Short mmCIF file of C-alpha atoms in Angstrom, two decimals:
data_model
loop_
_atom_site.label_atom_id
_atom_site.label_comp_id
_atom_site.label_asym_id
_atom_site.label_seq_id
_atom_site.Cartn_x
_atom_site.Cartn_y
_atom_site.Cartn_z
CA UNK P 1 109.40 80.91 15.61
CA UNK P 2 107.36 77.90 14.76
CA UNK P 3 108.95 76.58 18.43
CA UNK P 4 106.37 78.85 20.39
CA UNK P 5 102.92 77.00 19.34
CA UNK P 6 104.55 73.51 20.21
CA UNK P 7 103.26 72.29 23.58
CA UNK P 8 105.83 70.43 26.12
CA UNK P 9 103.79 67.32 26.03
CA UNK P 10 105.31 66.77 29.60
CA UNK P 11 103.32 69.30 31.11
CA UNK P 12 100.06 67.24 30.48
CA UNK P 13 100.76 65.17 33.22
CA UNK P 14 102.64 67.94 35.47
CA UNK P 15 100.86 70.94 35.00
CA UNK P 16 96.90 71.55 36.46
CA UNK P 17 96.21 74.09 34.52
CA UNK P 18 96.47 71.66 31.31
CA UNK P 19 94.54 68.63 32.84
CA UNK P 20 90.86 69.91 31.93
CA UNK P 21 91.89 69.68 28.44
CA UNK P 22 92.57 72.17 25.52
CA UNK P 23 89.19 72.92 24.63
CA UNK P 24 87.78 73.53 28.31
CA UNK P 25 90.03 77.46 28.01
CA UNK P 26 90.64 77.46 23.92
CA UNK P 27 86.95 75.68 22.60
CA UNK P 28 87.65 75.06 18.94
CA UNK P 29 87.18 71.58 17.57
CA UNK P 30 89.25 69.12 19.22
CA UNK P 31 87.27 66.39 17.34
CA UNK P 32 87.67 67.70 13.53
CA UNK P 33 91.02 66.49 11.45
CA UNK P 34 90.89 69.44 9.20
CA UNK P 35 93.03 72.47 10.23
CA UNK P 36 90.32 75.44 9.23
CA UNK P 37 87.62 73.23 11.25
CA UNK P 38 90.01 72.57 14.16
CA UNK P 39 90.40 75.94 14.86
CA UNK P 40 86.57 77.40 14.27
CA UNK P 41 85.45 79.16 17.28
CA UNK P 42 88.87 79.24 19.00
CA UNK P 43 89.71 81.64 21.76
CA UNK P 44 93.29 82.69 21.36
CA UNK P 45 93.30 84.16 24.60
CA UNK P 46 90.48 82.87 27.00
CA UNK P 47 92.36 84.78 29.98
CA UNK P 48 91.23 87.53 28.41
CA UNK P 49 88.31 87.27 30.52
CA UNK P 50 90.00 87.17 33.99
CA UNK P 51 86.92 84.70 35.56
CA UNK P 52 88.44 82.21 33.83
CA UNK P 53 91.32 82.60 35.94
CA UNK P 54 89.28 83.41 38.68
CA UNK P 55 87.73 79.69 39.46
CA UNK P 56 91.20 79.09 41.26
CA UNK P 57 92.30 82.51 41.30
CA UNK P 58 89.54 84.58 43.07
CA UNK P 59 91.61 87.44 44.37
CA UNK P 60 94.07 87.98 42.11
CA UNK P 61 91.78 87.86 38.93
CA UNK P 62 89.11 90.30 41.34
CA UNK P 63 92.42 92.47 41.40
CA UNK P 64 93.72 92.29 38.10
CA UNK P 65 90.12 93.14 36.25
CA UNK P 66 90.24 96.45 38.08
CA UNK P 67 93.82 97.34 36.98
CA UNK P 68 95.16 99.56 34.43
CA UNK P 69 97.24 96.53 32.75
CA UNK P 70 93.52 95.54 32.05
CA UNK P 71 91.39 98.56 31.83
CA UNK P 72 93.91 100.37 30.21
CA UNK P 73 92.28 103.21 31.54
CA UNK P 74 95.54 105.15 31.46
CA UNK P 75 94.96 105.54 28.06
CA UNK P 76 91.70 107.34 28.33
CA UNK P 77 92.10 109.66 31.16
CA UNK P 78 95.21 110.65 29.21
CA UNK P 79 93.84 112.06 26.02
CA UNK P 80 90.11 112.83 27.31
CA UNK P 81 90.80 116.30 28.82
CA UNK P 82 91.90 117.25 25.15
CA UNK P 83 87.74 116.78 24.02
CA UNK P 84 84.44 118.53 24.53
CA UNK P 85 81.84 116.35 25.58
CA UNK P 86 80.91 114.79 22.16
CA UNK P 87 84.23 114.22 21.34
CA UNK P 88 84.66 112.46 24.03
CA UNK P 89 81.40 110.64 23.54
CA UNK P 90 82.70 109.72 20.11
CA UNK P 91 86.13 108.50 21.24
CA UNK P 92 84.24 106.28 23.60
CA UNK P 93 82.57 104.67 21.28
CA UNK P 94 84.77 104.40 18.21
CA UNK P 95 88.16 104.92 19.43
CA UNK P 96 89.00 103.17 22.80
CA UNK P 97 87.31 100.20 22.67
CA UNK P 98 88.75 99.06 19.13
CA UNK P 99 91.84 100.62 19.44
CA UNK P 100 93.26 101.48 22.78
CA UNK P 101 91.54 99.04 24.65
CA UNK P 102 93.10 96.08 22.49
CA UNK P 103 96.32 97.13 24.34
CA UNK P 104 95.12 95.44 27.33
CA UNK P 105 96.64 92.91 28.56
CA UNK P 106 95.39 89.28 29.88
CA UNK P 107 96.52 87.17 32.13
CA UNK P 108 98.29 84.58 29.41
CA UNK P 109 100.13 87.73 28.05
CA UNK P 110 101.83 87.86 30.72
CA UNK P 111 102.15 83.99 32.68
CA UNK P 112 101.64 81.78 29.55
CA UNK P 113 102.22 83.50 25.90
CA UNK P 114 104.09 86.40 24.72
CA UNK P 115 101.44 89.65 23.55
CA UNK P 116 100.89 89.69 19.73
CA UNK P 117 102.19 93.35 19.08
CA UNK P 118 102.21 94.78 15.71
CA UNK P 119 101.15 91.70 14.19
CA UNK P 120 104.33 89.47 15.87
CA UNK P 121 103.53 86.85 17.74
CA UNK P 122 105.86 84.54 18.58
CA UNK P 123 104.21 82.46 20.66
CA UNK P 124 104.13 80.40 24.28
CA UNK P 125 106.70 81.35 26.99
CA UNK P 126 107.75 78.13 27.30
CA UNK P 127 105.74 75.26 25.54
CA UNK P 128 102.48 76.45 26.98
CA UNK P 129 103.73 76.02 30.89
CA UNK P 130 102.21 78.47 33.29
CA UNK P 131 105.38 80.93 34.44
CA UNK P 132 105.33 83.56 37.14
CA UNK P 133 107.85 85.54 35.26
CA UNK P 134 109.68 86.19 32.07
CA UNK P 135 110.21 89.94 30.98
CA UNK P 136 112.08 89.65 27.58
CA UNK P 137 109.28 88.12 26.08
CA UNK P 138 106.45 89.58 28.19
CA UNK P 139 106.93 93.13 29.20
CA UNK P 140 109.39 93.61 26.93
CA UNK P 141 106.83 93.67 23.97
CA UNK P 142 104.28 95.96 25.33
CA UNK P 143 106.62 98.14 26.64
CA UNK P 144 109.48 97.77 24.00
CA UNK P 145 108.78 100.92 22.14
CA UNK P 146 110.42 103.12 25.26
CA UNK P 147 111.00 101.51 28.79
CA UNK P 148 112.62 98.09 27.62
CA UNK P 149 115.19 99.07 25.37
CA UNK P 150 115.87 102.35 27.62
CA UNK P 151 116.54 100.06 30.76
CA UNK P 152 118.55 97.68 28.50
CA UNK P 153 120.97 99.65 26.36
CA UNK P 154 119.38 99.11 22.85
CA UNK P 155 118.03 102.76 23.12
CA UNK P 156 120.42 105.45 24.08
CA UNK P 157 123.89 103.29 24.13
CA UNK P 158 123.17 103.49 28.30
CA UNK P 159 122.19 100.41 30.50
CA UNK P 160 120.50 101.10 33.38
CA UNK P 161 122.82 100.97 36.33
CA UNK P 162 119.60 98.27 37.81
CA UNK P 163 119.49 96.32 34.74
CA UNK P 164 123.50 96.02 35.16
CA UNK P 165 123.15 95.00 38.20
CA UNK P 166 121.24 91.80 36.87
CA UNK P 167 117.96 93.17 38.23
CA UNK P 168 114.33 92.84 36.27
CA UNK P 169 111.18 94.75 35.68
CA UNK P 170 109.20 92.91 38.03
CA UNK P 171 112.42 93.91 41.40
CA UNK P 172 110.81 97.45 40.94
CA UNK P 173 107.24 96.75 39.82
CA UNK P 174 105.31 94.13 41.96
CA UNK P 175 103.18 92.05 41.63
CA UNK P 176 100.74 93.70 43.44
CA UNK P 177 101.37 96.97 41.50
CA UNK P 178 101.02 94.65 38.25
CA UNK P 179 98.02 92.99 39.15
CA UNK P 180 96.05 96.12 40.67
CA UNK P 181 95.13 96.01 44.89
CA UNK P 182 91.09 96.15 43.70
CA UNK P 183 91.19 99.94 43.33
CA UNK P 184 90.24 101.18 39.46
CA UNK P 185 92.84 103.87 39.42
CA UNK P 186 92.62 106.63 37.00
CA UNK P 187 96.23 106.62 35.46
CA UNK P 188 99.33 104.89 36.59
CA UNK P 189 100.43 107.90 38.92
CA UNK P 190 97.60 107.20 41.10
CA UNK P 191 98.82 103.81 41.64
CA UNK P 192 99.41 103.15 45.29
CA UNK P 193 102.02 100.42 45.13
CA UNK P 194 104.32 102.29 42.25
CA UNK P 195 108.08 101.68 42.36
CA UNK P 196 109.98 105.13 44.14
CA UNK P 197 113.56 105.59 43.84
CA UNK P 198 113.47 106.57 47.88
CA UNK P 199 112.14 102.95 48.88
CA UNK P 200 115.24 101.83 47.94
CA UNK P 201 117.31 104.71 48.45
CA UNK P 202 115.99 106.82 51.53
CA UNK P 203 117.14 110.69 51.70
CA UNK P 204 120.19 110.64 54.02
CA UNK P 205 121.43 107.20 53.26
CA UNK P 206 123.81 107.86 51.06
CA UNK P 207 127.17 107.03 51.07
CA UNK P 208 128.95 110.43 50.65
CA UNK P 209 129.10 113.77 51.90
CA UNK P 210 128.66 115.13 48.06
CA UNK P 211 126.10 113.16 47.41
CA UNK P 212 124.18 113.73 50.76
CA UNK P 213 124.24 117.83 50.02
CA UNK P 214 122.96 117.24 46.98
CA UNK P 215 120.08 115.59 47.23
CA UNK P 216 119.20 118.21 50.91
CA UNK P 217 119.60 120.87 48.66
CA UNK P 218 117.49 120.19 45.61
CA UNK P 219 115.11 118.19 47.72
CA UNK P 220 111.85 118.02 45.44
CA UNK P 221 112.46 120.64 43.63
CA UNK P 222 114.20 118.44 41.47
CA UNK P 223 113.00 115.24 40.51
CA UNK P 224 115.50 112.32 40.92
CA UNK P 225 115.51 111.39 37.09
CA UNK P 226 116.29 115.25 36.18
CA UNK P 227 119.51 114.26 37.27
CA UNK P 228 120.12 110.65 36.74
CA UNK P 229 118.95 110.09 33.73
CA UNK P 230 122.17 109.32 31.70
CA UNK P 231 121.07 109.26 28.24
CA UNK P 232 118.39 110.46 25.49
CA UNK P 233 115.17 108.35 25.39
CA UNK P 234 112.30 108.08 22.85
CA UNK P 235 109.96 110.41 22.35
CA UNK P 236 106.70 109.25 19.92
CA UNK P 237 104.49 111.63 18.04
CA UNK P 238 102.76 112.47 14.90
CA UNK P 239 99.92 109.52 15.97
CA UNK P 240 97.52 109.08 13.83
CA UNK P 241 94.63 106.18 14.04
CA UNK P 242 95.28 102.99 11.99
CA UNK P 243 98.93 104.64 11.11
CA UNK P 244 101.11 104.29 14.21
CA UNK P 245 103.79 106.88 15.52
CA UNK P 246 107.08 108.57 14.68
CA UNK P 247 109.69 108.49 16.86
CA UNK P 248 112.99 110.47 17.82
CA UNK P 249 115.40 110.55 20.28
CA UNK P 250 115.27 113.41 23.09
CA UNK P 251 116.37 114.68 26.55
CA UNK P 252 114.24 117.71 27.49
CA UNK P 253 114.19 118.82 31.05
CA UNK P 254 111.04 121.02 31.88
CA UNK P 255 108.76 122.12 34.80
CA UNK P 256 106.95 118.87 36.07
CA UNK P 257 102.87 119.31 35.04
CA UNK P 258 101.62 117.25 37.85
CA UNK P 259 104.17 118.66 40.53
CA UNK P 260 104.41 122.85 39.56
CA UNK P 261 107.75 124.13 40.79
CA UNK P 262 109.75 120.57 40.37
CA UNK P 263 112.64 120.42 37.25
CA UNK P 264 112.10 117.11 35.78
CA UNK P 265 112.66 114.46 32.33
CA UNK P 266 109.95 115.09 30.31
CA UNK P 267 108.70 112.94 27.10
CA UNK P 268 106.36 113.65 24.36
CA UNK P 269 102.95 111.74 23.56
CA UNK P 270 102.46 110.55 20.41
CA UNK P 271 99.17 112.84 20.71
CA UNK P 272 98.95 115.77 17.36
CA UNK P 273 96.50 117.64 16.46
CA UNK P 274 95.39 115.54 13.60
CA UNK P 275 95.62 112.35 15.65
CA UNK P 276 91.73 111.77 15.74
CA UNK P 277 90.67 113.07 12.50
CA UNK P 278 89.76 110.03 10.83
CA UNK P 279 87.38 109.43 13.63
CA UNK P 280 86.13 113.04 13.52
CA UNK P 281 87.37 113.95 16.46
CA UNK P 282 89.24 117.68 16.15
CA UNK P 283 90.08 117.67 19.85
CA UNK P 284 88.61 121.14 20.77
CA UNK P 285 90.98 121.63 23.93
CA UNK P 286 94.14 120.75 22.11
CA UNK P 287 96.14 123.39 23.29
CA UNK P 288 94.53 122.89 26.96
CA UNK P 289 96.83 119.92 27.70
CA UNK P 290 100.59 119.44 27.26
CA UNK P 291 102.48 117.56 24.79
CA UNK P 292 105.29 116.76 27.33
CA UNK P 293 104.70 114.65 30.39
CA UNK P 294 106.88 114.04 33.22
CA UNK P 295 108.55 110.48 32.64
CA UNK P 296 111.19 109.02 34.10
CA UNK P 297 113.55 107.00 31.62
CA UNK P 298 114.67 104.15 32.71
CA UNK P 299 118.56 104.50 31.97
CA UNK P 300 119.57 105.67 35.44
CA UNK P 301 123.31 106.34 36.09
CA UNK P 302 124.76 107.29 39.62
CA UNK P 303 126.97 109.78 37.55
CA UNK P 304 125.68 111.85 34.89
CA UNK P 305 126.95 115.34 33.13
CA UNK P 306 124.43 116.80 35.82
CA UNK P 307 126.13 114.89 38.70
CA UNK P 308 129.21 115.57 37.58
CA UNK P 309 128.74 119.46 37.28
CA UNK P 310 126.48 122.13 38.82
CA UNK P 311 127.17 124.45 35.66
CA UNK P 312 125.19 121.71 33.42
CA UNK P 313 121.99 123.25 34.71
CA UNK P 314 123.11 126.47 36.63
CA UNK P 315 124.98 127.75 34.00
CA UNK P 316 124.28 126.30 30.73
CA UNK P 317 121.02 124.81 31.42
CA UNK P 318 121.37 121.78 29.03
CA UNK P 319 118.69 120.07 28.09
CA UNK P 320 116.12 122.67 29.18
CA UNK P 321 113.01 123.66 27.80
CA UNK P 322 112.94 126.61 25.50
CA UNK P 323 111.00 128.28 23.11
CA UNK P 324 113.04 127.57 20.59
CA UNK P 325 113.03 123.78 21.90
CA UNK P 326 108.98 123.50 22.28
CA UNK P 327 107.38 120.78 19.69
CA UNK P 328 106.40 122.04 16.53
CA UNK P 329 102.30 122.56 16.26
CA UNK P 330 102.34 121.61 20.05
CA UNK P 331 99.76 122.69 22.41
CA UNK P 332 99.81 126.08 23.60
CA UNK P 333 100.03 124.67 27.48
CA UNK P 334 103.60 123.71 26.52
CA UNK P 335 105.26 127.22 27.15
CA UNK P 336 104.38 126.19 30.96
CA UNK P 337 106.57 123.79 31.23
CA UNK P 338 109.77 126.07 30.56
CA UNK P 339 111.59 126.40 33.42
CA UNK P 340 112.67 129.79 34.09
CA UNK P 341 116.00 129.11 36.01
CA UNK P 342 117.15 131.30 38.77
CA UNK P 343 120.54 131.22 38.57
CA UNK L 1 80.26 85.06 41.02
CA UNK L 2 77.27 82.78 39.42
CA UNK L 3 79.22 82.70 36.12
CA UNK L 4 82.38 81.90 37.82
CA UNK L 5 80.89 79.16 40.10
CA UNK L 6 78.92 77.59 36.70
CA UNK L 7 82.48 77.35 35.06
CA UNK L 8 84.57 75.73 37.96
CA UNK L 9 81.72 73.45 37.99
CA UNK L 10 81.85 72.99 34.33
CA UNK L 11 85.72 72.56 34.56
CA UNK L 12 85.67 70.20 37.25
CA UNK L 13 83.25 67.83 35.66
CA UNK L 14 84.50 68.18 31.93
CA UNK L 15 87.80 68.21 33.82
CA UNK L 16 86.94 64.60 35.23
CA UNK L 17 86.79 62.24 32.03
CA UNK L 18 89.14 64.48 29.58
CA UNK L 19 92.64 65.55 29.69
CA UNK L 20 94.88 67.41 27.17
CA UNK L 21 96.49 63.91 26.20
CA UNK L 22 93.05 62.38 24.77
CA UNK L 23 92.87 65.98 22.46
CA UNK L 24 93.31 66.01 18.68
CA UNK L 25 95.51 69.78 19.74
CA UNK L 26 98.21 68.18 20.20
CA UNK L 27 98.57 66.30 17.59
CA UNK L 28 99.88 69.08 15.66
CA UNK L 29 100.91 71.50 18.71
CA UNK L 30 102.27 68.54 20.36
CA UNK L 31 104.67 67.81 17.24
CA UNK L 32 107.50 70.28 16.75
CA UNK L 33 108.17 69.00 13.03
CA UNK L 34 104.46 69.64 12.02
CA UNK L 35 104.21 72.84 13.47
CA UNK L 36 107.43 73.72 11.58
CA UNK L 37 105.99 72.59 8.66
CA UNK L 38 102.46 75.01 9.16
CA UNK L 39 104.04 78.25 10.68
CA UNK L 40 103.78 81.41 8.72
CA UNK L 41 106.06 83.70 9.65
CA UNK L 42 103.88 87.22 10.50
CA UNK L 43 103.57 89.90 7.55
CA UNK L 44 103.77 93.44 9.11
CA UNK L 45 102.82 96.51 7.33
CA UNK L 46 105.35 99.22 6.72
CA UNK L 47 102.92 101.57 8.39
CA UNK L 48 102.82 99.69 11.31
CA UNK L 49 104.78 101.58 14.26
CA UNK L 50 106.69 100.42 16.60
CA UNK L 51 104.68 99.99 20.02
#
């Protein structure tokens, strides 16, 4: 792995962004022979303040500090409704900045060198050249607990029928959706520019008969993943600060929180009670907020045992949430998200 | 804005007598057998979870 900390010298005469120097983004010692001294006051990841990027890249770095991939504010909004007011004071203060908030990511995570995650680093993208785009070793790492491996095959045994097709994370997710349009938006359903399955595939489109009855008659009371989906995808729980997360393999299908009356995939959050107790945070409206979240995995199939079968769900409703199926020590707000089926 | 404007300017003047090739960096970072010879591969704690 030694490979990613060796520059291409031939960038120094190709590449802009290297012809102010090392020291101008890094500072450090350039000067000093001795390793330790070399590297006093180095910035690993100068990006990490986007007006760096911003002296040639006004709008996109304007952008970009705004966004969730930066603000990571996602991760607040999330968890906050589960507080009273001086929890959340306290999680403000001693949890998200030194934890969640270190999940952010710069602009060199993603254009120059791969994220360090869980202490792995392995290193530039490609000898320290400036790239527009490489997912295996950039999204792929931040997102390689669930969404990577789910859209490749490594989780589940399923492929995604895109990421067969030879298409990447960013044909979905643009750049302007990855860099933020200026707006600060509260989680990443809010987003404005999000991928939808019906940009590419409009209602009415489709090439047969079956399939065009289908999708009339569940319309949105069904979510598109509830269906496609092809395979089980990881849930995380059992969180706790400093520790890291459990994780299992699951296919639940449950009322959709944010859309009431829609049957959708739903995925746990690696939020317990006990998650914040080493901060002293007990989470007074635990059982206020759900465990499971609408998600949608990304292992899509055009054919699925749901496809295939209207008894799946109208007659054996597999997969669906039940009592008996609801997380252990979950939150009481849960048993809302069973879907009483109407057969 | 100020901040940004006092860095271009700092970048473009710095920018003007110095280059990456008249660094002691790449000496090392430049040399593949040297940085072979430094790396450390990462230790990760057991407890560490998968992201």
């Amino acid at each position: 792995m030694y490979k990613g900390f060796v520059i291409d010298l031939s960038l120094l005469n190709s590449d802009p962004h290297l012809s102010q120097g090392c020291t101008t983004c890094h500072k450090g010692d350039d000067k000093a022979t001795d390793r330790t001294k070399a590297h006093s006051g180095l910035v690993k990841r100068p990006s990490d303040d986007p007006e760096l990027c911003a002296v040639c890249h006004p709008d996109v770095a304007a952008n970009y500090s705004l966004s969730l991939h930066y603000t990571t504010a996602g991760f607040k909004n999330g968890v906050r409704p589960r507080f009273s007011e001086s929890e959340a004071a306290i999680y403000d203060k001693k949890v998200f900045e030194q934890s969640c908030r270190s999940c952010h990511a710069s602009c060199g995570d993603c254009h120059v060198k791969s994220p360090t995650i869980s202490g792995v680093d392995i290193g530039l993208l490609s000898g320290h050249k400036f790239v527009r785009k490489d997912e295996a070793k950039t999204c792929a790492l931040c997102h390689g607990g669930r969404v990577y491996p789910e859209f490749n095959g490594d989780y589940g045994g399923n492929a995604d029928v895109h990421y067969q097709k030879g298409m990447s994370c960013v044909d979905c997710h643009k750049a302007a959706g990855l860099h933020g349009n200026g707006v600060a938006y509260p989680d990443m359903r809010a987003v404005a520019e999000k991928p939808t399955c019906v940009g590419c595939h409009p209602a009415g489109a489709e090439a047969s008969d079956k399939a065009k009855q289908a999708h009339a008659v569940h319309g949105d009371k069904v979510s598109c993943s509830a269906c496609h989906s092809s395979a089980e995808y990881r849930g995380c729980s059992s969180c706790h600060l400093g520790e890291g997360a459990t994780d299992a393999p699951m296919f639940v299908l449950g009322r959709n929180p944010r859309m009431p009356g829609q049957l959708t995939t739903l995925r746990l959050v690696p939020t317990v009670r006990d998650t914040f107790a080493k901060a002293g945070i007990a989470q007074a409206n635990y059982d206020a907020v759900q465990n499971l979240w609408d998600s949608v995995p990304h292992n899509t199939k055009k054919r699925t045992d749901r496809t295939r079968d209207c008894a799946t769900c109208h007659d054996q409703q597999a997969h669906f949430l039940t009592v008996d199926s609801l997380p252990v020590g979950g939150a009481e707000a849960n048993k809302a998200l069973i879907f009483n089926f109407r057969k | 804005m100020k901040r940004t404007m006092v860095v271009a300017a700092a970048m473009l003047f710095a920018g003007m007598g110095a280059s990456a090739a008249d660094e002691g960096c790449i000496t090392c970072h430049g040399d593949a057998a040297m940085m072979k010879a430094l790396y450390q591969p990462p230790s990760v704690a057991a407890t560490e979870a998968e992201g």
